[in-house]
Coordinates of N, CA, C and O in Angstrom, one line a residue:
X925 N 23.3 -18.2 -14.4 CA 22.4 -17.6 -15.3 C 21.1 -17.3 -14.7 O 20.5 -18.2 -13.9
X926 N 20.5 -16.0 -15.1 CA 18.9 -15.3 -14.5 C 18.2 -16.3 -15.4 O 18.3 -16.3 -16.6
X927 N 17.1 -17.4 -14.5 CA 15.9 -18.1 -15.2 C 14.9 -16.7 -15.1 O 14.8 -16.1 -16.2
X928 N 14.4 -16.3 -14.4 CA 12.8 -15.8 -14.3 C 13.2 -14.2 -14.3 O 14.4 -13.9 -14.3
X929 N 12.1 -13.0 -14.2 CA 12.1 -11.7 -13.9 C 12.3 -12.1 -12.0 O 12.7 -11.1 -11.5
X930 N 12.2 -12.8 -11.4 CA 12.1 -12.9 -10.1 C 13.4 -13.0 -9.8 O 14.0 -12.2 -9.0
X931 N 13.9 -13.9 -10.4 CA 16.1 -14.4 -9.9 C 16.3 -12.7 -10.4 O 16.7 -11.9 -9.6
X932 N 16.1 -12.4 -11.4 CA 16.8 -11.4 -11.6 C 16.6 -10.1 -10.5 O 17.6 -9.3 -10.4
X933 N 15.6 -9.9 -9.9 CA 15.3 -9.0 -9.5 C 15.9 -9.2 -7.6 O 16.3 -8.4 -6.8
X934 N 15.7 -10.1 -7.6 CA 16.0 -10.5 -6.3 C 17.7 -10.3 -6.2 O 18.2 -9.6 -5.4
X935 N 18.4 -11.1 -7.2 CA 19.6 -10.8 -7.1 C 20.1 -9.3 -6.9 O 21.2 -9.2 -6.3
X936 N 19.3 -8.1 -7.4 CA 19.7 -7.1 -7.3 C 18.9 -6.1 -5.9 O 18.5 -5.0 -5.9
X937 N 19.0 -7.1 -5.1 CA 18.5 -5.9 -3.8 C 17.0 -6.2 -3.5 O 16.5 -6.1 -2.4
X938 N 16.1 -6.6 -4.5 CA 14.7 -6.2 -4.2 C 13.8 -7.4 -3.7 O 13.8 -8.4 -4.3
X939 N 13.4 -7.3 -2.9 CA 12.2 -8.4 -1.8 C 10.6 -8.5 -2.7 O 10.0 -7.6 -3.2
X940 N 10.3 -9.7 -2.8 CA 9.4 -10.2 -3.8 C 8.1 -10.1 -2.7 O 8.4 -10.2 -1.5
X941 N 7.4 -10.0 -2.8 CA 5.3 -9.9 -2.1 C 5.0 -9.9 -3.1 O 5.3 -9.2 -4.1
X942 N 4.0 -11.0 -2.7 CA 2.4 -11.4 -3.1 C 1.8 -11.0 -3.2 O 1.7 -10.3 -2.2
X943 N 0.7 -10.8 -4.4 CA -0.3 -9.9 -4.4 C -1.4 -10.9 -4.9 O -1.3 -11.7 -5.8
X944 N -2.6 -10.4 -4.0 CA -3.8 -11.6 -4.1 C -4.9 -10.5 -5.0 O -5.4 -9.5 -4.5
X945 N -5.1 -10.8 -5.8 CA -6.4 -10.4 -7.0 C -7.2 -10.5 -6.3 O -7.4 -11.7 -6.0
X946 N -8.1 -9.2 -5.5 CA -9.7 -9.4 -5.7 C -10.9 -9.4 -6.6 O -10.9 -8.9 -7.7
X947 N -11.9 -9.8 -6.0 CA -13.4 -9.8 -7.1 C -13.2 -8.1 -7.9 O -13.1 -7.9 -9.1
X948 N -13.1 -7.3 -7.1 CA -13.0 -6.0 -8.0 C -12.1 -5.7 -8.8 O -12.1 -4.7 -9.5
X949 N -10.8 -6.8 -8.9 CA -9.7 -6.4 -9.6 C -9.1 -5.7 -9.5 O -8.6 -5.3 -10.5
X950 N -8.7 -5.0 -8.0 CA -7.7 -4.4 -7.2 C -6.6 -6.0 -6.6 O -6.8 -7.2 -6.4
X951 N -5.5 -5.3 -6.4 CA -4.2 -6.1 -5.9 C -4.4 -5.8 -4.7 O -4.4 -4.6 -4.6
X952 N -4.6 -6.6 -3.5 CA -4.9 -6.4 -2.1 C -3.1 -7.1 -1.8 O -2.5 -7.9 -2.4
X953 N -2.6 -6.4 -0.8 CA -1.1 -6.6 -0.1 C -1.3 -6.6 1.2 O -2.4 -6.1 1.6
X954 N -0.6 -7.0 2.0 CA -0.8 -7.5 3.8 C 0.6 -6.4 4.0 O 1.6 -6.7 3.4
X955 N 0.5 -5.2 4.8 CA 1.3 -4.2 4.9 C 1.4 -4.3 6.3 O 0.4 -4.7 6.8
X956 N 2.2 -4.1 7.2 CA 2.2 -3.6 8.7 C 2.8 -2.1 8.7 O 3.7 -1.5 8.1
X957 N 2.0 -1.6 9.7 CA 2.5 0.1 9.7 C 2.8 1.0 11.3 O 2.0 1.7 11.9
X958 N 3.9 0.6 11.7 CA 4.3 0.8 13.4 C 3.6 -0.2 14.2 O 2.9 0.0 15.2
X959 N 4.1 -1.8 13.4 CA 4.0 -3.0 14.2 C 2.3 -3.0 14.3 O 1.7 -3.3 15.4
X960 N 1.8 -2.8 13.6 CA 0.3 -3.6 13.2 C 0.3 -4.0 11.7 O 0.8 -3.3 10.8
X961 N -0.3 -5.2 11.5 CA -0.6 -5.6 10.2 C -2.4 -5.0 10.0 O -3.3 -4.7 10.8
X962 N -2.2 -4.8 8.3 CA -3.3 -4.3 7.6 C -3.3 -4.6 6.6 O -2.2 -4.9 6.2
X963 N -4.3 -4.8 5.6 CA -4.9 -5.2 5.0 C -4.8 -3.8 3.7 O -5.0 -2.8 4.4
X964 N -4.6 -3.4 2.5 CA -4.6 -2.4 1.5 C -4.9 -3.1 0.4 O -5.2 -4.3 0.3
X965 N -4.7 -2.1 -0.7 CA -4.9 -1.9 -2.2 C -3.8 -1.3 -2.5 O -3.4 -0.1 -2.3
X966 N -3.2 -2.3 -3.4 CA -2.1 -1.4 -4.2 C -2.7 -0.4 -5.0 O -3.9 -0.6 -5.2
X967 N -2.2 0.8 -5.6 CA -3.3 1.7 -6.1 C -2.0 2.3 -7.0 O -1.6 3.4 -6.7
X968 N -1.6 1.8 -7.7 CA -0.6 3.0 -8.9 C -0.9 4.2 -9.4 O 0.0 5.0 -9.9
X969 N -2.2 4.6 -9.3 CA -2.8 6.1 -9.5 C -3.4 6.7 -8.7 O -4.3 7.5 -9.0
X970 N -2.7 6.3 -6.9 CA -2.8 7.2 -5.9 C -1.9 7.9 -5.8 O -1.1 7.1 -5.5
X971 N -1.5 8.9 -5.7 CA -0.3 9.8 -5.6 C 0.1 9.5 -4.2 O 1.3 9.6 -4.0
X972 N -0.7 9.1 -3.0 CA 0.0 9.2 -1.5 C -0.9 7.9 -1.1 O -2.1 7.6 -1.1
X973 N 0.3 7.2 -0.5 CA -0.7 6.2 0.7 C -1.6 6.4 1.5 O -1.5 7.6 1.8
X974 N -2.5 6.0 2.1 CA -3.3 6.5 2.6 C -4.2 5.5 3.7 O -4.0 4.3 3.5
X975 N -4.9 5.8 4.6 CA -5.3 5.4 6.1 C -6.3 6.0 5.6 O -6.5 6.8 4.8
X976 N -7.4 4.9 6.6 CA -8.9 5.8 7.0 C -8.9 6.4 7.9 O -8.1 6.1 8.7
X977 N -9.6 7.2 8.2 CA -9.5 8.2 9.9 C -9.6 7.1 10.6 O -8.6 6.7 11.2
X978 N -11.0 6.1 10.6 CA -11.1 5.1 11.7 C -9.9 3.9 12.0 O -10.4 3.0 12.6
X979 N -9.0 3.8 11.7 CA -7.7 3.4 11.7 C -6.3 3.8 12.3 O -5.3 3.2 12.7
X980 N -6.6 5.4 12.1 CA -5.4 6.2 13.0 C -4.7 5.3 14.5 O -3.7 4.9 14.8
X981 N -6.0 5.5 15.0 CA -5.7 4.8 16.7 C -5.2 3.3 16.5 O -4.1 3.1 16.9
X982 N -5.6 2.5 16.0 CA -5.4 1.1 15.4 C -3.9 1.1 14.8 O -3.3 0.1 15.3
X983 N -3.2 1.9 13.9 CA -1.8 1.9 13.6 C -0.9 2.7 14.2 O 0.3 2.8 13.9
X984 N -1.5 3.6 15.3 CA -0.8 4.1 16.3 C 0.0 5.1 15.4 O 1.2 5.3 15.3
X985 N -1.3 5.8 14.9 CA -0.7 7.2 14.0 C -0.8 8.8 14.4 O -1.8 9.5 14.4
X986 N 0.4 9.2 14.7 CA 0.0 10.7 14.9 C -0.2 11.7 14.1 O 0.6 12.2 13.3
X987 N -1.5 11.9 14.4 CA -2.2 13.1 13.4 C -1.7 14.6 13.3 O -1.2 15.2 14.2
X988 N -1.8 14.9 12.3 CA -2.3 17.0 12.2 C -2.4 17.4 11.4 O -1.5 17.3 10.5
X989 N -3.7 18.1 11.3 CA -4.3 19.0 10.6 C -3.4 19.0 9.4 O -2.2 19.0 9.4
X990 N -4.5 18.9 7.9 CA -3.8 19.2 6.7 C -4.7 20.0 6.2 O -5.9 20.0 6.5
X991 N -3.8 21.2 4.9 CA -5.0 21.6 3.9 C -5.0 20.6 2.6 O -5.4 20.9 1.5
X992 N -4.6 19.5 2.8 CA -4.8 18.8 1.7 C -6.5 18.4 1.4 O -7.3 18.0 2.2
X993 N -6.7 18.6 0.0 CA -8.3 17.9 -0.5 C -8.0 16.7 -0.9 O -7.1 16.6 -1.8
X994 N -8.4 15.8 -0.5 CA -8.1 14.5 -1.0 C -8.7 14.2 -2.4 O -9.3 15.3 -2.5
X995 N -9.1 13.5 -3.6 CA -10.4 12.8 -4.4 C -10.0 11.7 -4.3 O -9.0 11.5 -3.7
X996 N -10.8 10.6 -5.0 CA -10.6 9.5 -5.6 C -11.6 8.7 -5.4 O -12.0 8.5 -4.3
X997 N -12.2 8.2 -6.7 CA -13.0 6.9 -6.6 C -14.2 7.4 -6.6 O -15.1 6.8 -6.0
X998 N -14.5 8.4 -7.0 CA -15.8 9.0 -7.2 C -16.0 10.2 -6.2 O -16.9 11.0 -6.4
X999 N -15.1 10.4 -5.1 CA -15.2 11.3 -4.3 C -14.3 12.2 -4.4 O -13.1 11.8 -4.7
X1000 N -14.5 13.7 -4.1 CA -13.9 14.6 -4.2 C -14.0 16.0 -3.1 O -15.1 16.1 -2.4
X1001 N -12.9 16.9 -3.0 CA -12.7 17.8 -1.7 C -13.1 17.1 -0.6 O -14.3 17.3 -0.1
X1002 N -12.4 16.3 0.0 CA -12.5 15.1 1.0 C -11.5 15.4 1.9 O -10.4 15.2 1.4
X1003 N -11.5 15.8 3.0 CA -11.0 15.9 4.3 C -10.0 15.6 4.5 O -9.9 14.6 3.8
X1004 N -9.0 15.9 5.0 CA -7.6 15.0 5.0 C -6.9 15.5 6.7 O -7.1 16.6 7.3
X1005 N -5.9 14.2 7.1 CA -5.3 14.9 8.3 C -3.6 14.2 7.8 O -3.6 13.5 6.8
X1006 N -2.8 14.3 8.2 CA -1.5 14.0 7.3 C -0.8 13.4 8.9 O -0.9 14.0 10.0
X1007 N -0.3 12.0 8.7 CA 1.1 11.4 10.2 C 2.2 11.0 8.9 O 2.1 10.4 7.8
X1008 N 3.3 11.8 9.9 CA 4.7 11.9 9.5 C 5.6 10.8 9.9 O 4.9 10.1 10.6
X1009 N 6.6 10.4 9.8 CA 7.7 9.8 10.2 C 7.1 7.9 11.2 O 7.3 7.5 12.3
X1010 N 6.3 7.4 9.7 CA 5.9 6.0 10.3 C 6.6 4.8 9.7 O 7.1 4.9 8.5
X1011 N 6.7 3.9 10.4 CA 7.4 2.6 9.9 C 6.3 1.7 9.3 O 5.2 1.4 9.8
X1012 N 7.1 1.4 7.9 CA 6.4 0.6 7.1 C 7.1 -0.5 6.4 O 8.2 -0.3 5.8
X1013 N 6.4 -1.8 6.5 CA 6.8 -3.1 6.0 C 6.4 -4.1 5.7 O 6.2 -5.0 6.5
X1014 N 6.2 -4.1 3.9 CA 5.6 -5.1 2.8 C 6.5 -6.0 3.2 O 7.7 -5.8 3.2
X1015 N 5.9 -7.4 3.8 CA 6.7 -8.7 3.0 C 8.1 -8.2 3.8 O 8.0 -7.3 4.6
X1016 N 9.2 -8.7 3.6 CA 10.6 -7.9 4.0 C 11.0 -7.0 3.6 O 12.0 -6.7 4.2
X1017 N 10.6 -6.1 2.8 CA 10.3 -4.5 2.7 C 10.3 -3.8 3.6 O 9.2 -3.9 4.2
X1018 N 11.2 -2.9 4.3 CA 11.3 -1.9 5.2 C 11.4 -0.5 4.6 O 12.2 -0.1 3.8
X1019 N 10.1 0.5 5.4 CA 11.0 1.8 5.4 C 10.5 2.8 6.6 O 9.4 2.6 7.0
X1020 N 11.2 3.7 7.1 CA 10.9 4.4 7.9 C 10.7 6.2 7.8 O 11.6 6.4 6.9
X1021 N 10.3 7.0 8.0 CA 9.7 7.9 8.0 C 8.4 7.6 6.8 O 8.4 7.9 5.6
X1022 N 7.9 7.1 7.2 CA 6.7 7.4 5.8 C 5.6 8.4 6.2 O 5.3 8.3 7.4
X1023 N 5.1 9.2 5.6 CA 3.9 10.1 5.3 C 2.8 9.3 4.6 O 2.9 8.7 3.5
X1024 N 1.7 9.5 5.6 CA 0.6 8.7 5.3 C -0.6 10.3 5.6 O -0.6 11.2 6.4
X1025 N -1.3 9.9 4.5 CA -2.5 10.8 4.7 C -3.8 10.2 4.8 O -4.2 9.4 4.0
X1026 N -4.8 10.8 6.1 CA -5.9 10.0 6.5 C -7.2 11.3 5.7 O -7.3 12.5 5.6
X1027 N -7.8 10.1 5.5 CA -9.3 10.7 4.8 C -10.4 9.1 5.3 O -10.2 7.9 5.7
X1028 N -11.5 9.9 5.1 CA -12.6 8.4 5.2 C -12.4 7.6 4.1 O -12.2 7.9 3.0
X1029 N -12.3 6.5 4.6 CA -12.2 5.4 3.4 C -13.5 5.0 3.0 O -13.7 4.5 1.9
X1030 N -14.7 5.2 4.0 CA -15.9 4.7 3.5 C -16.6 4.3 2.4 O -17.4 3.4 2.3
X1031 N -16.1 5.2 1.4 CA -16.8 5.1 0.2 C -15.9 4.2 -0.6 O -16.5 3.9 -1.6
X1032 N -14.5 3.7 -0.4 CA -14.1 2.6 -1.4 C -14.3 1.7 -0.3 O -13.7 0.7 -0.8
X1033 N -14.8 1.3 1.0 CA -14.5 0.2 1.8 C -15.8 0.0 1.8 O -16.2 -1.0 2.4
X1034 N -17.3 1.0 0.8 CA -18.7 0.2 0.8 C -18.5 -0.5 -0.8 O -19.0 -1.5 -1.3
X1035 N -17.6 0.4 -1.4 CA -17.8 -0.4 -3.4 C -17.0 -1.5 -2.9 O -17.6 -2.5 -3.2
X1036 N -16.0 -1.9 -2.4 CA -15.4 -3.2 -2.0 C -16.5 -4.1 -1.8 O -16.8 -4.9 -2.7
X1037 N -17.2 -3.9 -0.6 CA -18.2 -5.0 0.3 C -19.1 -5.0 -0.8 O -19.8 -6.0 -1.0
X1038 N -19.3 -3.5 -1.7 CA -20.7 -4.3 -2.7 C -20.4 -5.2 -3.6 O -21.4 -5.8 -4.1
X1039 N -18.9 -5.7 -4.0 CA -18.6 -6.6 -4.4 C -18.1 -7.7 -4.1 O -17.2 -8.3 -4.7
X1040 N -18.6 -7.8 -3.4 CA -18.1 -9.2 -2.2 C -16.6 -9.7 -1.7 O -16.0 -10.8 -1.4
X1041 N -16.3 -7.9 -1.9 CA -14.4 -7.8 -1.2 C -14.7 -7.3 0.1 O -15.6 -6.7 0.6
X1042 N -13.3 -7.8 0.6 CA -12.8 -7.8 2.1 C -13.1 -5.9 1.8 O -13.3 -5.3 0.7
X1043 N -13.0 -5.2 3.4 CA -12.7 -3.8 3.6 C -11.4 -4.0 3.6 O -10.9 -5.0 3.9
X1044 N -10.6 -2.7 3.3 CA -8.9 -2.6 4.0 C -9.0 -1.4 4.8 O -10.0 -0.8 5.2
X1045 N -7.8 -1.3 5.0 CA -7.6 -0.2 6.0 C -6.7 1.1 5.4 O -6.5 2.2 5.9
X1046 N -6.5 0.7 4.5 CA -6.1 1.9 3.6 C -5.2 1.6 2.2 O -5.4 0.5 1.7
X1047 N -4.5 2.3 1.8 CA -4.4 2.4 -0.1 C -2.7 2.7 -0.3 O -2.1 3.8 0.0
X1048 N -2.1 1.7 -0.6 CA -0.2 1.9 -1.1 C -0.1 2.5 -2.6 O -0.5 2.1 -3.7
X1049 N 0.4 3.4 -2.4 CA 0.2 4.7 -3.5 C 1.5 4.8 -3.9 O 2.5 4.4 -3.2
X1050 N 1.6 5.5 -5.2 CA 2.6 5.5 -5.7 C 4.0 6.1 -4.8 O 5.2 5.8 -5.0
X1051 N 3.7 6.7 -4.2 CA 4.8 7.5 -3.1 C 6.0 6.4 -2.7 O 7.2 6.4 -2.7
X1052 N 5.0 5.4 -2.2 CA 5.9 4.1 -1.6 C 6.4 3.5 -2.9 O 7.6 3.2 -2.9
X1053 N 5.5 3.1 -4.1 CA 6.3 2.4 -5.0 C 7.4 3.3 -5.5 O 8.5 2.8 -6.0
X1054 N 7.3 4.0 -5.5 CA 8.8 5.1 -6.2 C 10.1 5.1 -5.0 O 11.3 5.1 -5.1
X1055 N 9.3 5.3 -4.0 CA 10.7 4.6 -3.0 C 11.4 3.7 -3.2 O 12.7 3.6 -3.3
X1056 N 10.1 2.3 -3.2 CA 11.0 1.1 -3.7 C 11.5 1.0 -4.9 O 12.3 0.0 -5.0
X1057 N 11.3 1.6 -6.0 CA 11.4 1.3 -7.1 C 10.7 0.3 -7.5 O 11.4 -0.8 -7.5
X1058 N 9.5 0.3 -7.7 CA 8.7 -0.9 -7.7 C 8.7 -1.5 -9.2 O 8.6 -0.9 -10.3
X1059 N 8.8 -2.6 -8.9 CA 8.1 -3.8 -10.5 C 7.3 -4.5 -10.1 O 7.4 -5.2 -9.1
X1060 N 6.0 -4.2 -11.3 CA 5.2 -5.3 -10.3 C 4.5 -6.1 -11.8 O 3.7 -5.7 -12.6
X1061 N 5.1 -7.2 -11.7 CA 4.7 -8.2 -12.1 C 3.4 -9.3 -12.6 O 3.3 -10.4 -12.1
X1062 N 2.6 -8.6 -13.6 CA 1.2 -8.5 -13.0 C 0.7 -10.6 -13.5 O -0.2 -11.3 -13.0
X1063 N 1.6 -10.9 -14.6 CA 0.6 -12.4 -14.7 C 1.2 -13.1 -13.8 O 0.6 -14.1 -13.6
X1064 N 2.4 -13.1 -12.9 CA 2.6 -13.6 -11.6 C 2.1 -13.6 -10.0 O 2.1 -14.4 -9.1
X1065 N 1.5 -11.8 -10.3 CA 0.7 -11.2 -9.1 C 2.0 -11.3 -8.4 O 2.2 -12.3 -7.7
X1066 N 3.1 -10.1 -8.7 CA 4.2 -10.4 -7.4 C 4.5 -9.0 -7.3 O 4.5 -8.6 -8.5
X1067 N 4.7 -8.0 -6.5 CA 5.3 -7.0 -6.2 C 6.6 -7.1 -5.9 O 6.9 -8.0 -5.1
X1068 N 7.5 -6.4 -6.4 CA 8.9 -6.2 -5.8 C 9.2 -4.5 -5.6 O 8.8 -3.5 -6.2
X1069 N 10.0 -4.7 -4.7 CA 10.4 -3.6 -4.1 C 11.8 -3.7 -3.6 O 12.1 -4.6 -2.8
X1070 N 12.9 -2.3 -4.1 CA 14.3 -2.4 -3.8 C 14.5 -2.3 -2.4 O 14.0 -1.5 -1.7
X1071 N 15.4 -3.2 -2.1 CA 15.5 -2.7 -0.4 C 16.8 -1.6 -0.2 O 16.8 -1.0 0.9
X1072 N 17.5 -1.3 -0.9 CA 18.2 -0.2 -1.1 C 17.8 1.3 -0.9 O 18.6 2.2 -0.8
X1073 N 16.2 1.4 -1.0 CA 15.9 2.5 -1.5 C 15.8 3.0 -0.2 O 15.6 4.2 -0.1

């Protein structure tokens, strides 16, 4: 018999991560992206994952040119450059081709520090949670994600 949402969820395919509450009350996750670890923000009302430009070289990401406008977080028609086909992996969560789009993160990586949060290196957007089929578990702080997907 299933005790917790966790047995149940595990039993069926999906890999459980931690998610650590910051001062701002963002869910910060430990992500690696083509064998570098990074530091993010779960973000459920980002439409696309996302990188800061100054990061590109650091995750060993290949760039080109987008007409995407990026917004968010008070910022808007914001620059963007789009890398295709990267490996990505939460916790034992794997996936490969992922599409990541780079914009300056500046402006959520100074309201972090004005609140005495870590900077990250970029933002896990719903794109990835709908791959995994995500549940995320919020008075446990646990992310799950299908490894099926």
């Amino acid at each position: 018999m299933t005790n917790t949402l966790g047995d149940y969820l595990t039993e069926r395919g999906y890999k459980k991560i931690k998610l650590r509450l910051t001062k701002t009350n963002h869910f910060e996750i430990r992500a690696t992206i083509n064998g570098v670890k990074g530091r993010f923000i779960l973000d459920t009302g980002a439409s696309s994952s996302c990188i800061g430009f100054d990061e590109a070289e650091q995750f060993n990401l290949i760039t080109k040119a987008s007409d995407i406008m990026a917004a968010g977080a008070g910022a808007t028609n914001m620059e963007t450059r789009i890398s295709n086909k990267n490996s990505l992996k939460i916790g034992r969560w794997k996936h490969d081709k992922v599409v990541l789009v780079l914009f300056n993160l500046t402006h959520v990586n100074t309201a972090l520090t004005n609140h005495n949060s870590q900077p990250v290196d970029g933002i896990i957007g719903a794109d990835i949670l709908k791959k995994g089929k995500a549940i995320i578990d919020y008075e446990k702080k646990y992310l799950y994600l299908n490894e099926s997907s």
